[in-house]
Structure formats: C-alpha cells, structure tokens
Amino acid sequence: FGSSSSSQSGGNLQPTAAPQPVSAAMLRSSALVLVASSALALQAAATGKVDCGGSYESSCERCTHGNKWAWCNGECTWMQDPLNEDDGVCVASVPLGGAMKANAQFYEWALNFVVGGSVMLIFACVYYSKIIVGPPKMPKITGISGLRLGLFDCFGKRDTCLYTTFCMPVVVGKNYHAADLFGFWPGCLMTFVLTYSPLYPIGVLVRTYFSGQMQKKLGYENNIV
C-alpha cells in the first residue's frame, strides 16, 4: 500500500514534494508594497499630482517621458488625431459619474438598437416581399412530424446557419406564419423587441410557449428535448 504523499514512476516510489507554505518574509514584502503604493497615492493626492498609471506627475503631459501612449494611463488618456498624423498628447481623462456612465451606456444601447433594427427591417421587408407573399405565396405547413432533424444539422448548411444566427427575428416571424400561429410581422417585431432589449427573459418564456404551440401544429409531441 502506497501513501498519498508518494507517486509511482518507473516502478520506484518517489515522495511528492509538499506545497511550500507562504513565508512570513513574503507576507511582509507584499504588505510593504501595498503600504508604499498607498503612501505614494496619498502623497500624490496631497500635492496635486496625477496618476499616470504606475507613476505620478504634476500633469498628464509630463507622464510619457518620450514613451507616448504606453505611459499615459491611470487618470490620463492618450489623444491623437489619425487624420492629421500628429504626435498625440497625454491629457486628463474626463471623469464620468454614475449617472453619466449609465446615460452613456443607455445611449450606446439605444444607438445599436435603432441601427440594428433599421438594418433588420430592411431585410425583413425584402424577405416578406420575396418569400412570404411571393410569387409563389408561401404555403402553410402542418403535419410534418415524420421529418426529424438533429440539433446540429444547421451547421451542414452554411447559408441557413448564418441566416438563422444574424436574422433570427425574421426566421421566427416566418416560422410563426408558416405554422399559422399569427402573422409574419407581429412575430418578427415581437421577437426583435424581446430579444434585443432588457425584456429578454420575458422573450425566452414567450418563445418557449409559442415553440410548444408550433410543435403541436406540426404534429410533434412536446418534450424537454
């Protein structure tokens, strides 16, 4: 019987090195570094210096020491105009409070929502005119329970995989229309809003419910798989 502190290699039992405990010297060194960093930060704040991201200077312009953007960090930001090909300058960062940061995040989301929605709407209009209303007009589909597809079958068709990944609201609207649950546009718009907004958890529940209804329409038995 071998002990838990041994390992077998080439038929010989060799003792396994025990983990080395953290020494008191290492703890003291870490504490000294932390205290020194805090002291430097307090001293810089007391003397009005700025944090360059590892060093402290009287102003952001003095942070770089010829190293340009690499030494412009902390409370400073490197600004450079690529159109004019200037050398750039290290300037003080604009502090954002909690409310301003929340507003910035909201405006960023709203911009993405509007731009993405506009692109999706254009594609949906083209898809509706070419596929849904035809010619030929897209037929209703029911009772196809004999057709079974695997979970990863979509990867075998590149176009279908990309289409369902990046145009999912259009796909859902088409499926709801084909299964005669409700119209293409209600399904498309509802899915887009519930997917790309804070209402996403509600969208998961809604899609789960309608997926079950669509399975019934198509003749499949509902199951957790």
XYZ file of C-alpha atoms in Angstrom:
225
model
C 0.000 0.000 0.000
C 1.432 3.362 -1.012
C 0.869 6.526 0.952
C -0.942 9.533 -0.519
C 2.294 11.529 -0.442
C 4.047 9.263 -2.949
C 3.795 8.746 -6.708
C 5.000 5.793 -8.791
C 7.460 6.429 -11.628
C 9.322 3.643 -13.408
C 8.467 1.145 -10.676
C 10.006 3.251 -7.898
C 8.048 5.132 -5.306
C 9.185 8.723 -5.045
C 7.942 11.185 -2.450
C 5.821 14.032 -3.791
C 7.013 17.495 -2.877
C 4.760 19.040 -0.281
C 3.371 22.511 -1.003
C 5.550 25.214 0.454
C 3.791 27.447 2.980
C 3.772 31.164 2.414
C 6.654 32.543 4.390
C 6.423 35.475 6.742
C 9.000 37.317 4.599
C 6.750 37.059 1.532
C 3.809 38.398 3.501
C 5.911 41.290 4.822
C 7.116 42.115 1.296
C 3.560 42.162 -0.065
C 2.410 44.340 2.815
C 5.292 46.757 2.268
C 4.477 47.073 -1.435
C 0.830 47.751 -0.639
C 1.709 50.326 2.015
C 4.227 52.027 -0.285
C 1.695 52.218 -3.135
C -0.929 53.655 -0.824
C 1.549 56.163 0.560
C 2.523 57.303 -2.925
C -1.131 57.686 -3.891
C -1.870 59.739 -0.760
C 1.208 61.864 -1.307
C 0.244 62.467 -4.943
C -3.282 63.447 -3.912
C -1.928 65.803 -1.253
C 0.489 67.503 -3.651
C -1.999 67.703 -6.501
C -0.208 65.205 -8.746
C -1.977 62.936 -11.227
C -1.778 59.155 -11.513
C -0.073 58.231 -14.782
C -0.710 54.513 -14.215
C 2.399 53.471 -12.306
C 3.936 56.855 -11.638
C 2.818 60.312 -10.530
C 3.495 63.631 -12.199
C 2.352 67.212 -11.866
C 0.295 66.916 -15.056
C -0.659 64.319 -17.649
C 1.579 65.998 -20.226
C 4.622 65.032 -18.116
C 3.675 61.347 -17.794
C 5.069 59.963 -21.033
C 8.805 60.819 -20.813
C 9.020 60.128 -24.542
C 7.112 56.837 -24.396
C 3.878 58.322 -25.797
C 0.697 56.302 -25.229
C 2.461 53.436 -23.415
C 2.980 55.591 -20.295
C -0.280 57.516 -20.497
C -2.637 55.593 -18.207
C -4.347 55.947 -14.849
C -6.101 59.304 -14.714
C -4.808 60.252 -18.170
C -5.813 59.406 -21.737
C -3.762 59.475 -24.927
C -5.344 61.660 -27.605
C -4.194 61.541 -31.218
C -5.782 62.672 -34.475
C -5.051 60.000 -37.117
C -6.242 62.284 -39.933
C -3.672 64.979 -39.231
C -0.924 62.494 -38.278
C 0.050 64.496 -35.217
C 2.309 63.151 -32.454
C -0.513 62.906 -29.939
C -0.761 64.257 -26.417
C -1.471 62.842 -22.967
C -4.420 64.649 -21.372
C -6.540 64.241 -18.266
C -9.424 61.790 -18.589
C -12.928 63.145 -18.272
C -14.433 61.555 -15.128
C -17.879 60.048 -15.573
C -20.143 59.856 -12.563
C -22.571 57.027 -12.023
C -25.465 58.830 -13.706
C -23.342 59.940 -16.662
C -21.936 56.445 -17.132
C -25.443 54.936 -17.039
C -26.626 57.509 -19.578
C -23.677 56.739 -21.847
C -24.425 53.023 -21.692
C -28.102 53.678 -22.435
C -27.309 55.870 -25.441
C -24.894 53.247 -26.749
C -27.563 50.534 -26.443
C -30.218 52.782 -27.998
C -27.950 53.550 -30.961
C -27.218 49.864 -31.539
C -30.917 49.038 -31.151
C -32.012 51.651 -33.712
C -29.261 50.916 -36.249
C -29.633 47.135 -35.917
C -33.411 47.434 -36.064
C -33.247 49.536 -39.232
C -30.999 47.023 -40.990
C -33.213 44.146 -39.817
C -36.340 45.981 -41.001
C -34.923 46.473 -44.492
C -34.049 42.783 -44.714
C -37.474 41.792 -43.347
C -39.249 43.924 -45.970
C -37.264 42.305 -48.787
C -37.824 38.836 -47.310
C -41.552 39.455 -46.898
C -41.996 40.601 -50.496
C -39.859 37.816 -51.993
C -40.691 34.826 -49.781
C -43.848 35.357 -47.742
C -46.161 36.890 -50.347
C -44.246 35.552 -53.327
C -44.913 34.737 -56.022
C -45.363 31.933 -55.271
C -47.058 32.619 -51.959
C -45.549 30.758 -49.040
C -47.807 27.818 -48.062
C -48.908 26.961 -44.550
C -47.088 23.956 -43.112
C -48.755 21.431 -40.802
C -48.438 17.737 -40.036
C -44.762 17.101 -40.923
C -43.940 15.085 -37.816
C -42.103 12.483 -39.909
C -39.301 14.961 -40.616
C -36.668 14.837 -37.878
C -33.573 16.999 -37.763
C -30.629 16.766 -35.403
C -29.557 19.503 -33.033
C -26.509 20.453 -35.144
C -27.900 19.787 -38.639
C -27.956 23.520 -39.418
C -24.143 23.562 -39.485
C -24.299 21.439 -42.633
C -25.869 24.358 -44.500
C -23.763 27.489 -44.218
C -26.350 29.895 -45.620
C -29.088 28.627 -43.301
C -26.766 28.771 -40.301
C -25.782 32.405 -40.966
C -29.361 33.378 -41.767
C -30.790 31.971 -38.541
C -27.931 33.401 -36.445
C -27.980 37.007 -37.628
C -31.620 37.340 -38.782
C -33.336 35.360 -36.047
C -36.441 37.639 -35.696
C -37.159 37.212 -39.410
C -36.808 33.431 -39.088
C -39.173 33.337 -36.112
C -41.729 35.502 -37.906
C -41.588 33.216 -40.930
C -41.980 30.093 -38.782
C -44.973 31.526 -36.917
C -46.542 32.479 -40.242
C -45.882 29.073 -41.794
C -47.348 27.266 -38.767
C -50.397 29.593 -38.900
C -49.890 30.860 -35.358
C -50.087 34.517 -36.351
C -48.754 36.913 -38.973
C -45.180 37.384 -40.095
C -44.834 40.995 -38.944
C -46.185 40.541 -35.392
C -43.873 37.574 -34.866
C -40.866 39.377 -36.338
C -41.326 42.640 -34.417
C -42.195 40.928 -31.133
C -39.111 38.701 -31.335
C -36.793 41.616 -32.153
C -38.006 43.761 -29.253
C -37.960 40.917 -26.720
C -34.534 39.670 -27.836
C -32.531 42.884 -28.115
C -33.844 44.710 -25.058
C -33.895 44.278 -21.261
C -37.097 42.266 -21.797
C -35.023 39.276 -22.942
C -36.070 36.987 -20.011
C -39.719 37.566 -20.941
C -38.824 36.837 -24.556
C -37.417 33.440 -23.564
C -40.711 32.482 -21.908
C -42.780 33.765 -24.824
C -40.710 31.893 -27.404
C -40.821 28.722 -25.308
C -44.616 28.871 -25.217
C -45.028 29.514 -28.931
C -42.432 26.860 -29.786
C -44.641 24.339 -27.986
C -47.694 25.574 -29.893
C -45.799 25.311 -33.163
C -44.771 21.736 -32.383
C -48.421 20.839 -31.901
C -49.294 22.441 -35.243
C -46.581 20.437 -36.968
C -47.635 17.168 -35.324
C -44.710 16.738 -32.943
C -45.027 15.554 -29.370
C -43.823 18.072 -26.811
C -40.813 17.025 -24.725
C -37.937 18.706 -22.955
C -35.529 17.654 -25.732
